[in-house]
Coordinates of C-alpha atoms and ligand atoms in Angstrom, one line a residue:
M1 CA 37.5 -61.0 -3.3
A2 CA 40.7 -59.9 -1.5
L3 CA 43.7 -62.1 -1.3
S4 CA 42.7 -63.2 2.2
P5 CA 43.9 -62.1 4.7
V6 CA 47.0 -60.3 3.8
I7 CA 45.5 -57.9 1.2
G8 CA 42.8 -57.4 3.7
K9 CA 45.3 -55.7 6.0
L10 CA 45.4 -52.9 3.5
L11 CA 41.7 -52.6 3.1
H12 CA 41.3 -50.2 6.0
K13 CA 44.1 -47.9 4.8
R14 CA 44.2 -45.2 2.2
V15 CA 46.4 -46.9 -0.4
V16 CA 47.8 -45.1 -3.5
L17 CA 49.3 -46.7 -6.5
A18 CA 51.9 -44.3 -7.8
S19 CA 51.7 -45.5 -11.4
A20 CA 50.1 -44.8 -14.7
S21 CA 50.5 -48.4 -15.8
P22 CA 47.1 -50.0 -16.6
R23 CA 48.6 -53.4 -16.1
R24 CA 49.6 -52.7 -12.5
R25 CA 46.2 -51.2 -11.8
E26 CA 44.5 -54.4 -13.1
I27 CA 46.8 -56.8 -11.3
L28 CA 46.3 -55.1 -8.0
S29 CA 42.6 -54.6 -8.3
Q30 CA 42.0 -58.1 -9.4
A31 CA 43.8 -59.2 -6.2
G32 CA 41.1 -57.3 -4.2
L33 CA 43.1 -54.3 -3.2
R34 CA 41.3 -51.0 -3.0
F35 CA 43.4 -48.0 -3.9
E36 CA 43.6 -44.7 -5.6
V37 CA 45.8 -44.1 -8.7
V38 CA 48.1 -41.1 -8.7
P39 CA 50.6 -41.4 -11.5
S40 CA 54.1 -40.4 -10.5
R41 CA 55.7 -37.4 -12.1
F42 CA 59.2 -38.6 -11.2
K43 CA 61.4 -38.6 -14.4
E44 CA 63.1 -41.9 -14.9
T45 CA 66.5 -40.4 -15.4
L46 CA 68.7 -41.8 -12.7
D47 CA 72.3 -42.6 -13.7
K48 CA 72.2 -46.3 -14.5
A49 CA 76.0 -46.6 -14.3
S50 CA 75.9 -45.5 -10.6
F51 CA 74.0 -48.7 -9.6
P52 CA 75.8 -51.9 -8.8
A53 CA 73.1 -54.0 -10.6
P54 CA 70.1 -53.4 -12.8
Y55 CA 67.6 -54.4 -10.1
A56 CA 69.1 -51.7 -7.8
Y57 CA 68.2 -49.1 -10.5
A58 CA 64.7 -50.4 -10.8
M59 CA 64.2 -50.4 -7.0
E60 CA 65.5 -46.9 -6.7
T61 CA 63.3 -45.7 -9.5
A62 CA 60.3 -47.4 -7.9
K63 CA 61.1 -45.7 -4.6
Q64 CA 61.5 -42.3 -6.1
K65 CA 58.2 -42.6 -8.0
A66 CA 56.4 -43.5 -4.8
L67 CA 58.1 -40.8 -2.7
E68 CA 57.3 -38.1 -5.3
V69 CA 53.6 -39.0 -5.1
A70 CA 53.6 -39.2 -1.2
A71 CA 55.3 -35.8 -1.0
R72 CA 53.0 -34.2 -3.6
M73 CA 49.8 -35.5 -1.8
Y74 CA 51.1 -34.4 1.6
Q75 CA 51.9 -30.9 0.3
K76 CA 48.5 -30.6 -1.3
D77 CA 46.3 -31.3 1.8
L78 CA 48.8 -31.9 4.6
R79 CA 47.6 -35.5 4.8
A80 CA 49.6 -38.3 3.5
P81 CA 48.0 -41.5 2.3
D82 CA 48.7 -44.5 4.6
V83 CA 50.6 -46.5 1.9
V84 CA 52.0 -45.5 -1.5
I85 CA 53.1 -48.3 -3.9
G86 CA 55.6 -47.6 -6.7
A87 CA 57.0 -50.0 -9.3
D88 CA 59.4 -49.9 -12.1
T89 CA 59.9 -52.6 -14.8
I90 CA 63.1 -52.9 -16.9
V91 CA 64.4 -55.5 -19.3
T92 CA 68.1 -56.3 -19.3
V93 CA 70.1 -58.0 -22.0
G94 CA 73.9 -58.2 -22.4
G95 CA 74.4 -55.9 -19.5
L96 CA 72.2 -53.2 -20.9
I97 CA 69.0 -51.8 -19.3
L98 CA 66.1 -51.4 -21.7
E99 CA 63.2 -49.2 -20.7
K100 CA 60.2 -48.0 -22.8
P101 CA 61.2 -47.2 -26.5
V102 CA 61.0 -43.6 -27.4
D103 CA 59.9 -44.3 -31.0
K104 CA 59.5 -47.1 -33.5
Q105 CA 63.2 -47.2 -34.4
D106 CA 64.1 -47.5 -30.7
A107 CA 61.6 -50.4 -30.4
Y108 CA 63.2 -52.1 -33.4
R109 CA 66.6 -51.6 -31.7
M110 CA 65.4 -53.2 -28.5
L111 CA 63.5 -56.1 -30.1
S112 CA 66.5 -56.9 -32.3
M113 CA 68.6 -57.2 -29.1
L114 CA 66.1 -59.6 -27.6
N115 CA 65.6 -61.6 -30.8
G116 CA 66.4 -65.3 -30.3
K117 CA 67.9 -64.8 -26.9
E118 CA 67.2 -65.0 -23.2
H119 CA 66.8 -61.8 -21.2
S120 CA 65.8 -60.8 -17.7
V121 CA 62.9 -58.7 -16.7
F122 CA 63.2 -57.0 -13.3
T123 CA 60.5 -55.1 -11.5
G124 CA 61.5 -53.0 -8.5
V125 CA 58.7 -52.3 -6.0
A126 CA 58.6 -49.8 -3.2
I127 CA 55.9 -50.0 -0.4
I128 CA 56.0 -46.7 1.5
H129 CA 54.1 -46.3 4.7
C130 CA 53.5 -42.6 5.4
C131 CA 52.5 -40.6 8.4
S132 CA 52.7 -37.0 9.6
K133 CA 55.2 -36.3 12.4
G134 CA 55.6 -32.8 13.8
G135 CA 54.0 -31.3 10.7
Q136 CA 56.4 -33.2 8.4
L137 CA 55.9 -36.2 6.1
D138 CA 57.5 -39.2 7.7
T139 CA 58.1 -42.3 5.5
D140 CA 59.0 -45.9 6.1
V141 CA 60.3 -47.5 2.9
C142 CA 60.2 -51.2 2.1
Q143 CA 61.7 -52.3 -1.2
F144 CA 62.2 -55.5 -3.1
H145 CA 62.7 -56.7 -6.7
E146 CA 61.7 -59.8 -8.7
E147 CA 63.5 -61.3 -11.7
T148 CA 61.9 -63.3 -14.5
T149 CA 63.7 -64.9 -17.4
V150 CA 62.2 -64.8 -20.8
R151 CA 63.4 -66.2 -24.1
F152 CA 62.3 -64.9 -27.5
S153 CA 62.2 -67.2 -30.5
R154 CA 64.2 -66.3 -33.6
L155 CA 62.0 -63.8 -35.4
S156 CA 62.1 -62.5 -38.9
E157 CA 62.6 -58.8 -39.6
E158 CA 59.2 -58.7 -41.2
L159 CA 57.5 -60.0 -38.1
L160 CA 59.4 -57.6 -35.9
W161 CA 58.2 -54.7 -38.0
E162 CA 54.7 -56.0 -38.1
Y163 CA 54.7 -56.2 -34.3
I164 CA 56.1 -52.7 -34.0
D165 CA 53.5 -51.3 -36.4
S166 CA 50.8 -52.7 -34.1
G167 CA 51.7 -50.0 -31.7
E168 CA 51.9 -52.4 -28.8
P169 CA 55.6 -51.9 -27.9
M170 CA 55.5 -48.2 -27.3
D171 CA 54.6 -48.1 -23.6
K172 CA 56.3 -51.2 -22.5
A173 CA 59.8 -51.9 -21.2
G174 CA 61.9 -53.7 -23.7
G175 CA 59.4 -52.9 -26.4
Y176 CA 57.0 -55.8 -25.9
G177 CA 54.0 -56.9 -24.0
I178 CA 54.0 -60.5 -23.0
Q179 CA 50.3 -60.4 -22.1
A180 CA 49.1 -59.5 -25.6
L181 CA 50.5 -59.9 -29.1
G182 CA 54.0 -60.0 -27.7
G183 CA 53.2 -63.4 -26.2
M184 CA 53.7 -64.8 -29.6
L185 CA 57.4 -63.8 -29.6
V186 CA 58.1 -65.7 -26.4
E187 CA 59.5 -69.3 -26.3
Y188 CA 59.6 -69.7 -22.6
V189 CA 59.2 -67.8 -19.3
H190 CA 61.0 -68.8 -16.0
G191 CA 59.6 -67.1 -13.0
D192 CA 56.6 -64.9 -12.2
F193 CA 54.7 -64.0 -15.3
L194 CA 53.0 -61.0 -13.7
N195 CA 56.4 -59.6 -12.9
V196 CA 57.0 -59.3 -16.6
V197 CA 53.6 -57.6 -17.0
G198 CA 54.7 -55.0 -14.5
F199 CA 53.9 -56.1 -11.0
P200 CA 55.2 -59.2 -9.1
L201 CA 52.0 -59.8 -7.1
N202 CA 53.3 -63.0 -5.4
H203 CA 56.4 -61.4 -4.0
F204 CA 54.4 -58.3 -3.0
C205 CA 52.0 -60.4 -1.0
K206 CA 55.0 -62.2 0.7
K207 CA 56.4 -58.8 1.5
L208 CA 53.1 -57.8 3.1
V209 CA 53.2 -60.9 5.2
E210 CA 56.7 -60.0 6.4
L211 CA 55.5 -56.5 7.2
Y212 CA 52.2 -57.3 8.9
Y213 CA 52.9 -60.7 10.4
P214 CA 56.5 -60.6 11.6
P215 CA 57.8 -64.1 12.4
G216 CA 57.3 -65.4 15.9
R217 CA 54.3 -63.3 16.6
H218 CA 51.7 -65.7 15.4
D219 CA 50.9 -69.3 15.4
V220 CA 51.4 -71.4 12.3
R221 CA 48.1 -72.9 11.5
R222 CA 46.2 -74.0 8.5
V223 CA 43.4 -71.8 7.3
K224 CA 40.8 -72.3 4.8
H225 CA 40.8 -70.3 1.6
D226 CA 38.1 -70.5 -1.0
S227 CA 39.8 -68.8 -3.8
I228 CA 43.4 -68.3 -2.8
P229 CA 46.1 -69.3 -5.3
A230 CA 49.2 -71.2 -4.4
V231 CA 50.9 -68.7 -2.2
D232 CA 52.3 -71.0 0.4
T233 CA 53.4 -68.5 3.0
F234 CA 49.9 -67.1 3.3
E235 CA 48.8 -70.2 5.1
D236 CA 49.8 -68.8 8.5
L237 CA 48.4 -65.4 8.6
S238 CA 45.7 -65.5 11.2
D239 CA 45.5 -62.7 13.7
V240 CA 46.0 -64.6 16.9
E241 CA 46.1 -63.0 20.3
G242 CA 48.8 -60.4 20.4
G243 CA 49.8 -61.2 16.9
G244 CA 49.9 -59.0 13.9
S245 CA 51.5 -55.6 13.6
D246 CA 50.9 -52.5 11.7
P247 CA 54.1 -50.9 10.3
A248 CA 52.2 -47.7 9.6
G249 CA 51.1 -47.5 13.2
G250 CA 47.5 -47.4 12.1
I251 CA 44.8 -48.7 14.4
E252 CA 42.4 -50.3 12.1
G253 CA 44.5 -53.1 10.8
G254 CA 46.3 -53.6 14.1
P255 CA 45.7 -56.2 16.7
G256 CA 42.8 -54.3 18.3
G257 CA 41.4 -53.1 15.0
Q258 CA 38.4 -54.1 12.9
A259 CA 40.2 -56.7 10.9
A260 CA 41.5 -58.4 14.0
A261 CA 38.1 -58.5 15.5
G262 CA 36.6 -59.9 12.3
T263 CA 39.1 -62.7 11.9
R264 CA 39.0 -63.8 15.5
G265 CA 35.3 -64.6 15.2
A266 CA 35.9 -66.7 12.1
E267 CA 38.8 -68.5 13.7
A268 CA 36.4 -70.1 16.1
N269 CA 35.2 -72.1 13.1
G270 CA 38.8 -73.0 12.1
A271 CA 38.8 -70.6 9.1
V272 CA 40.1 -67.1 8.6
E273 CA 38.0 -64.9 6.4
S274 CA 39.0 -61.6 5.1
P275 CA 37.0 -58.6 6.2
P276 CA 34.5 -57.3 3.6
P277 CA 35.5 -54.5 1.2
F278 CA 35.8 -51.2 3.1
P279 CA 32.5 -49.4 2.5
A280 CA 34.0 -46.0 2.0
D281 CA 31.1 -44.6 -0.1
L282 CA 28.5 -45.9 2.4
L283 CA 30.4 -44.3 5.3
G284 CA 30.5 -41.1 3.4
L285 CA 26.7 -41.3 3.1
I286 CA 26.2 -42.1 6.7
D287 CA 28.3 -39.0 7.6
G288 CA 26.7 -36.8 4.9
F289 CA 24.7 -34.8 7.4
K290 CA 27.8 -33.7 9.2
A291 CA 29.2 -32.2 5.9
S292 CA 25.9 -30.3 5.3
K293 CA 25.9 -29.1 8.9
A294 CA 29.5 -27.9 8.7
L295 CA 28.7 -25.9 5.6
F296 CA 25.5 -24.5 7.2
T297 CA 27.4 -23.5 10.4
A298 CA 30.3 -21.8 8.4
C299 CA 27.7 -19.8 6.4
K300 CA 25.7 -18.8 9.5
L301 CA 28.9 -17.6 11.2
K302 CA 29.8 -15.7 8.1
V303 CA 33.1 -17.4 7.7
F304 CA 33.0 -17.0 4.0
D305 CA 32.2 -13.3 4.3
V306 CA 35.2 -12.8 6.6
L307 CA 37.5 -14.6 4.2
K308 CA 36.1 -12.8 1.2
D309 CA 37.1 -9.5 2.7
E310 CA 40.4 -10.5 4.1
A311 CA 42.6 -13.6 3.4
P312 CA 44.5 -15.6 4.2
L313 CA 43.7 -15.6 7.8
K314 CA 44.8 -18.0 10.6
A315 CA 42.2 -19.9 12.6
A316 CA 42.7 -17.6 15.6
E317 CA 42.1 -14.5 13.4
V318 CA 38.9 -16.0 11.9
A319 CA 37.8 -17.0 15.5
G320 CA 38.3 -13.4 16.5
R321 CA 36.3 -12.0 13.6
I322 CA 33.3 -14.4 14.1
D323 CA 33.5 -14.3 17.9
A324 CA 34.0 -18.1 18.4
S325 CA 36.5 -20.4 20.1
V326 CA 39.8 -20.9 18.4
C327 CA 39.7 -24.7 18.8
G328 CA 36.1 -24.9 17.4
T329 CA 36.9 -22.5 14.6
G330 CA 40.0 -24.5 13.6
R331 CA 38.0 -27.7 13.4
L332 CA 35.3 -26.0 11.3
L333 CA 37.8 -24.4 9.0
D334 CA 39.6 -27.7 8.4
A335 CA 36.3 -29.4 7.8
C336 CA 35.6 -26.7 5.1
V337 CA 39.0 -27.4 3.6
A338 CA 38.2 -31.1 3.4
L339 CA 34.8 -30.3 1.8
G340 CA 36.6 -28.2 -0.9
L341 CA 35.1 -24.9 0.4
L342 CA 38.3 -23.4 1.7
E343 CA 42.0 -23.6 0.9
K344 CA 44.7 -23.8 3.5
T345 CA 48.1 -22.3 2.8
D346 CA 51.1 -21.4 5.0
G347 CA 49.5 -18.0 5.5
G348 CA 46.2 -19.4 6.7
Y349 CA 42.7 -20.1 5.2
R350 CA 41.1 -18.5 2.1
N351 CA 37.8 -19.1 0.2
T352 CA 37.7 -21.2 -2.9
E353 CA 36.1 -19.5 -5.9
V354 CA 32.8 -21.3 -5.3
A355 CA 32.7 -20.3 -1.7
S356 CA 33.3 -16.6 -2.5
R357 CA 30.7 -16.7 -5.3
H358 CA 27.9 -18.7 -3.6
L359 CA 28.5 -18.9 0.2
A360 CA 29.4 -15.3 1.1
S361 CA 26.2 -13.4 1.8
D362 CA 26.6 -10.5 -0.6
G363 CA 27.4 -11.8 -4.1
E364 CA 25.0 -11.7 -7.1
Y365 CA 24.7 -15.4 -7.1
S366 CA 24.8 -15.9 -3.3
L367 CA 23.1 -19.0 -1.9
H368 CA 23.7 -17.9 1.6
G369 CA 20.0 -17.2 2.1
L370 CA 19.2 -20.7 0.9
V371 CA 21.7 -22.3 3.2
T372 CA 20.5 -20.4 6.3
R373 CA 16.9 -21.3 5.4
H374 CA 17.8 -25.0 5.1
D375 CA 19.6 -24.8 8.4
D376 CA 16.7 -23.0 10.3
H377 CA 13.8 -24.6 8.6
T378 CA 14.3 -27.5 6.2
W379 CA 16.8 -29.3 8.5
E380 CA 14.1 -29.6 11.2
L381 CA 11.5 -30.8 8.7
F382 CA 13.9 -33.6 7.6
T383 CA 14.3 -34.7 11.2
R384 CA 10.7 -35.9 10.7
L385 CA 11.3 -37.7 7.5
E386 CA 10.4 -41.0 9.1
V387 CA 6.9 -39.7 10.0
A388 CA 6.4 -38.5 6.4
V389 CA 7.5 -41.9 5.1
R390 CA 5.1 -43.7 7.5
Q391 CA 2.2 -41.5 7.2
G392 CA 2.6 -39.9 3.7
P393 CA 3.1 -36.4 2.3
N394 CA 2.5 -33.4 4.5
A395 CA 2.4 -35.4 7.7
A396 CA 5.9 -34.5 8.9
A397 CA 4.9 -31.0 9.9
G398 CA 1.8 -32.2 11.8
G399 CA -0.4 -29.8 9.8
K400 CA 1.5 -26.8 10.7
V401 CA 2.1 -24.6 7.6
E402 CA 4.8 -22.0 8.0
D403 CA 3.8 -18.5 7.2
P404 CA 6.9 -16.7 6.1
A405 CA 5.1 -13.4 6.9
Q406 CA 5.0 -14.3 10.6
S407 CA 8.1 -12.1 11.1
Q408 CA 10.0 -9.7 9.0
Q409 CA 13.1 -11.7 9.6
T410 CA 11.5 -15.0 8.4
M411 CA 10.1 -13.3 5.4
L412 CA 13.5 -11.8 4.4
Q413 CA 15.2 -15.2 4.9
F414 CA 12.6 -16.9 2.8
M415 CA 13.0 -14.2 0.1
R416 CA 16.8 -14.4 0.1
A417 CA 16.5 -18.2 -0.3
M418 CA 14.1 -17.9 -3.2
H419 CA 16.1 -15.1 -4.8
G420 CA 19.4 -17.1 -4.7
L421 CA 17.8 -20.0 -6.4
S422 CA 15.9 -18.0 -9.0
K423 CA 19.0 -16.0 -9.9
L424 CA 20.8 -19.2 -10.7
T425 CA 18.0 -20.6 -12.9
A426 CA 16.1 -17.6 -14.2
R427 CA 18.2 -17.2 -17.4
R428 CA 17.7 -20.9 -18.2
V429 CA 14.0 -20.7 -17.6
A430 CA 13.6 -17.5 -19.7
T431 CA 15.4 -19.0 -22.6
A432 CA 14.3 -22.6 -22.6
F433 CA 11.5 -21.7 -25.1
D434 CA 11.2 -18.9 -27.7
L435 CA 8.9 -16.5 -25.9
S436 CA 9.4 -13.6 -28.3
R437 CA 5.8 -13.8 -29.5
F438 CA 4.5 -12.6 -26.1
T439 CA 4.6 -8.8 -25.5
S440 CA 3.4 -9.1 -21.9
A441 CA 3.9 -11.6 -19.1
C442 CA 2.7 -11.9 -15.5
D443 CA 4.9 -13.8 -13.1
L444 CA 2.5 -15.1 -10.5
G445 CA 4.2 -15.4 -7.1
G446 CA 7.2 -13.8 -8.8
C447 CA 8.7 -12.7 -5.4
T448 CA 11.8 -10.5 -5.9
G449 CA 11.4 -10.3 -9.6
A450 CA 14.6 -12.3 -10.5
L451 CA 12.8 -14.1 -13.3
A452 CA 11.0 -11.0 -14.4
H453 CA 14.3 -9.2 -14.9
E454 CA 15.6 -12.1 -17.1
L455 CA 12.5 -12.1 -19.2
A456 CA 12.6 -8.4 -19.8
H457 CA 16.3 -8.6 -20.6
E458 CA 15.9 -11.5 -23.0
Y459 CA 12.8 -10.2 -24.8
P460 CA 13.1 -6.4 -25.4
R461 CA 9.4 -6.1 -26.4
M462 CA 8.1 -7.8 -23.3
R463 CA 6.5 -6.0 -20.3
V464 CA 6.5 -8.1 -17.1
T465 CA 4.3 -7.8 -14.1
V466 CA 5.4 -9.5 -10.8
F467 CA 2.2 -10.4 -8.9
D468 CA 2.7 -11.4 -5.3
L469 CA 1.4 -10.9 -1.8
P470 CA 1.7 -7.4 -0.3
D471 CA 3.9 -8.8 2.5
V472 CA 6.4 -10.0 0.0
L473 CA 6.4 -6.9 -2.2
E474 CA 7.1 -4.7 0.8
H475 CA 10.6 -6.1 0.8
V476 CA 11.5 -6.3 -2.9
A477 CA 13.4 -3.1 -3.0
C478 CA 16.6 -4.5 -1.5
F479 CA 16.7 -7.3 -4.2
Q480 CA 16.6 -5.0 -7.3
P481 CA 19.7 -4.8 -9.5
G482 CA 21.7 -1.6 -9.4
G483 CA 21.2 1.0 -12.1
R484 CA 18.0 2.5 -13.5
P485 CA 15.0 0.4 -12.8
S486 CA 13.5 -1.1 -15.9
E487 CA 10.3 0.6 -17.0
R488 CA 9.0 -2.7 -18.4
I489 CA 8.9 -4.3 -15.0
S490 CA 6.1 -3.6 -12.5
F491 CA 5.2 -5.1 -9.1
V492 CA 1.5 -5.5 -8.4
P493 CA 0.3 -6.7 -4.9
G494 CA -2.4 -9.4 -4.7
D495 CA -3.4 -12.9 -3.9
F496 CA -3.7 -15.1 -7.0
F497 CA -6.5 -17.1 -5.4
K498 CA -8.7 -14.1 -4.7
D499 CA -7.7 -11.0 -6.5
S500 CA -8.1 -10.1 -10.2
L501 CA -5.1 -11.3 -12.2
P502 CA -3.2 -8.7 -14.2
E503 CA -3.8 -9.0 -17.9
A504 CA -1.0 -10.7 -19.8
E505 CA -0.3 -12.8 -22.9
L506 CA 1.9 -15.1 -20.9
Y507 CA 1.4 -16.3 -17.3
V508 CA 4.4 -17.7 -15.5
L509 CA 4.1 -20.2 -12.6
S510 CA 7.6 -20.8 -11.4
R511 CA 7.9 -23.1 -8.4
I512 CA 4.3 -22.4 -7.4
L513 CA 2.1 -25.4 -8.1
H514 CA 4.0 -27.9 -5.9
D515 CA 3.1 -25.8 -2.9
W516 CA -0.6 -26.5 -3.3
P517 CA -3.0 -29.4 -3.1
D518 CA -4.9 -30.5 -6.1
D519 CA -8.1 -28.6 -5.4
Q520 CA -6.2 -25.3 -5.1
V521 CA -4.1 -26.0 -8.2
H522 CA -7.3 -26.6 -10.2
A523 CA -8.8 -23.4 -8.7
L524 CA -5.7 -21.4 -9.7
L525 CA -5.4 -22.9 -13.2
G526 CA -9.1 -22.4 -13.7
R527 CA -8.8 -18.7 -12.9
L528 CA -5.7 -18.3 -15.1
S529 CA -7.3 -20.1 -18.0
G530 CA -10.3 -17.9 -17.8
R531 CA -8.1 -14.8 -17.9
C532 CA -5.8 -16.0 -20.7
K533 CA -6.9 -15.1 -24.3
P534 CA -6.7 -17.8 -27.0
G535 CA -3.1 -17.9 -28.3
G536 CA -1.8 -16.8 -24.9
G537 CA 0.5 -19.0 -22.9
V538 CA 1.3 -20.5 -19.5
L539 CA 4.9 -21.3 -18.5
V540 CA 5.3 -23.7 -15.6
A541 CA 8.7 -24.5 -14.0
E542 CA 8.7 -27.1 -11.3
E543 CA 10.9 -29.7 -9.6
T544 CA 9.2 -33.0 -10.4
V545 CA 9.0 -36.4 -8.8
D546 CA 10.4 -38.8 -11.3
E547 CA 9.2 -42.3 -11.7
D548 CA 12.4 -43.3 -13.5
P549 CA 14.8 -44.9 -10.9
A550 CA 17.8 -43.9 -13.0
A551 CA 16.8 -40.2 -12.5
A552 CA 15.9 -40.7 -8.9
R553 CA 19.4 -39.9 -7.5
S554 CA 19.5 -36.5 -9.1
N555 CA 15.9 -35.8 -8.0
L556 CA 16.4 -37.2 -4.5
A557 CA 16.5 -34.0 -2.6
A558 CA 13.5 -32.6 -4.4
A559 CA 11.5 -35.7 -4.0
L560 CA 12.1 -35.9 -0.3
S561 CA 11.5 -32.2 0.2
L562 CA 8.2 -32.5 -1.5
L563 CA 7.4 -35.4 0.9
V564 CA 8.2 -33.6 4.2
R565 CA 6.8 -30.3 3.3
P566 CA 3.6 -29.3 5.2
R567 CA 1.5 -28.5 2.2
G568 CA 1.2 -29.4 -1.5
R569 CA 2.6 -32.4 -3.2
G570 CA 5.2 -33.6 -5.7
R571 CA 4.0 -34.3 -9.2
S572 CA 5.5 -35.9 -12.2
G573 CA 6.1 -34.1 -15.5
A574 CA 3.2 -36.0 -17.0
E575 CA 0.9 -34.9 -14.2
Y576 CA 1.7 -31.2 -14.8
R577 CA 1.1 -31.7 -18.5
D578 CA -2.3 -33.3 -17.7
L579 CA -3.2 -30.4 -15.5
L580 CA -2.5 -27.8 -18.2
E581 CA -4.4 -29.8 -20.8
Q582 CA -7.4 -30.1 -18.4
H583 CA -7.5 -26.3 -18.2
G584 CA -7.5 -25.7 -21.9
F585 CA -3.8 -25.4 -22.7
R586 CA -2.7 -27.3 -25.8
D587 CA 0.5 -28.0 -27.7
V588 CA 2.4 -28.3 -24.5
Q589 CA 6.1 -28.2 -25.1
V590 CA 8.5 -29.6 -22.5
A591 CA 12.1 -28.8 -21.6
A592 CA 14.5 -29.3 -18.8
A593 CA 16.7 -26.6 -17.2
A594 CA 19.4 -26.4 -14.5
G595 CA 20.9 -29.8 -15.3
G596 CA 17.5 -31.5 -15.2
A597 CA 16.6 -30.1 -11.8
L598 CA 13.7 -28.1 -13.3
H599 CA 11.0 -29.4 -15.5
L600 CA 9.6 -26.7 -17.8
L601 CA 6.2 -26.8 -19.7
L602 CA 4.8 -24.2 -22.1
G603 CA 1.2 -24.5 -23.0
T604 CA -0.9 -22.4 -25.4
R605 CA -4.5 -21.4 -24.6
A606 CA -6.7 -23.0 -27.2
S607 CA -9.9 -21.2 -28.3
P608 CA -12.8 -22.3 -26.2
P609 CA -14.9 -24.9 -28.1
Ligands
LIG701 C1 58.1 -56.4 -20.5 C2 56.7 -55.9 -20.3 C3 56.5 -54.6 -19.8 N1 55.2 -54.2 -19.7 C4 55.0 -52.8 -19.1 C5 54.8 -52.8 -17.6 C6 55.0 -51.3 -17.3 O1 53.8 -50.6 -17.4 C7 55.9 -50.8 -18.4 C8 57.3 -50.5 -17.9 O2 57.4 -49.1 -17.6 P1 57.4 -48.5 -16.2 O3 58.3 -47.3 -16.2 O4 57.8 -49.6 -15.2 O5 55.9 -48.2 -15.8 P2 54.9 -47.2 -16.6 O6 55.6 -46.1 -17.2 O7 54.0 -48.0 -17.4 O8 54.1 -46.6 -15.4 P3 54.6 -45.8 -14.1 O9 56.0 -45.3 -14.4 O10 53.7 -44.7 -13.9 O11 54.6 -46.7 -13.0 O12 56.0 -51.9 -19.3 C9 54.2 -54.9 -20.1 O13 53.0 -54.5 -20.0 N2 54.4 -56.2 -20.6 C10 55.6 -56.7 -20.8 O14 55.7 -57.8 -21.2

């Protein structure tokens, strides 16, 4: 629950706490503030003697901590957060400023100074509103400090050392933590307790009131709070007509923004409610398709190929290379930067490592083919997800099964997609079980031979046959690795439903069975089982539909793809095991590969009864 409504003013903004202090994080999050934590790297080495009073030192340190973070974040992605909060807590006694002890002896020195005496704890706070003006970071600094008086009891040497040995003093100003064991040392506290712990929440909220509700711009009225503590000046915070302001110049918390609209409705009932927590994750999901589409488009326009060859390049230069508008290209490139696919420097844009490796069209582990296939084919299928949900598996495509062989271009695109995926997973599939007892294998529907190459590489005694349709094998030449072709790999054209299966000790079905309905799966496994000699094996690799809700998120894409596809169906791991057992394969071993994305089963052909 946010401290209504003043904390609510910050809920629409990107707020950063420039502090490593767990106490500050806890105090602010318990007040309902949503923020990121970016600890400041500012060294607390300002010359204390140059400040007129200890609080001025704490305020300046707080400001420098926050400014360092704002500048660093702006430099990194040329976007500053809306608000950066910095704080610094010090203890003063006898005119001396005590910060965090550097070691146990230092802690002892500090605690001895505080022993049996009254001292002050100051926290300086800086609230910095940031924006970008003319390509530069522009900041608006608001600072304040809070003082709390604390008195320690008279403590024995023994107790002081026991406390020091607890380890608690080391990361705390003055060498004690009032909120924990250190509370036992304290006789009394005058003032804000949370100020001692590191953040004066009450004063902070009052400051926000000053900033967001300047005097004279709103009516004073009583509002109802259900869980608001005694913070008197929060009573008159409603967003009345024309009231409220936004020091950062943002629109969301301003008079016409979402918060204003929300509170106005509630005011009709005589109560002001804070807006609900900002659903950033949900909005990210709602916009998720835009991110995918930006990636697809950049791949299709070969942006990552251009930047792999030549970088950095300015937006206009990339636009020239891909024959697109400068404005559109600039937007697309910035979107790719935001998605972590490109980096932007003064010299222009360049690929990240992952983009060069996987999104350019020519790398060994390129997923460019997979991306373009998703853009041209899967995307459209997913536009009919609702039909698949209403009517069940295979309904989305209206019975139209795509034949990749319809054109050379479609076939090549399909093969590139399969090849990219297989290259990434083949080693993991080949090594998930010890297959060294097999001297021959046949990869049914083995397409470009990516898995065959890994099997041959991993098992030096093994000969591997790739068995696939003639239309597929016609194009395999361009997918073979450089160097001398392996004599242990051969490509045999054929249809595994009709033609005689090549002889082998191990049959591999990698990403095949999901594509077929039950009757055809039984037909295929029946043929395979008849061909396999006792002791021979079958290796199945499939994406599965998991019943476990905890695993559902990682299987989400696979489960939905299996629902919208025009043919075949998703099956669970247990169903695949059942299928193998029904066809005479025993001792089925199970493994997972590719981070759980692939379910692997290895069955051994039992002797017929
Ligand atoms: C006096 C006192 C201080 N403290 C803590 C609050 C602060 O975290 C710390 C004072 O050090 P600070 O330099 O103010 O803060 P920090 O180093 O923890 O974090 P950052 O610089 O990144 O903001 O001492 C307590 O937790 N309890 C206490 O009773």
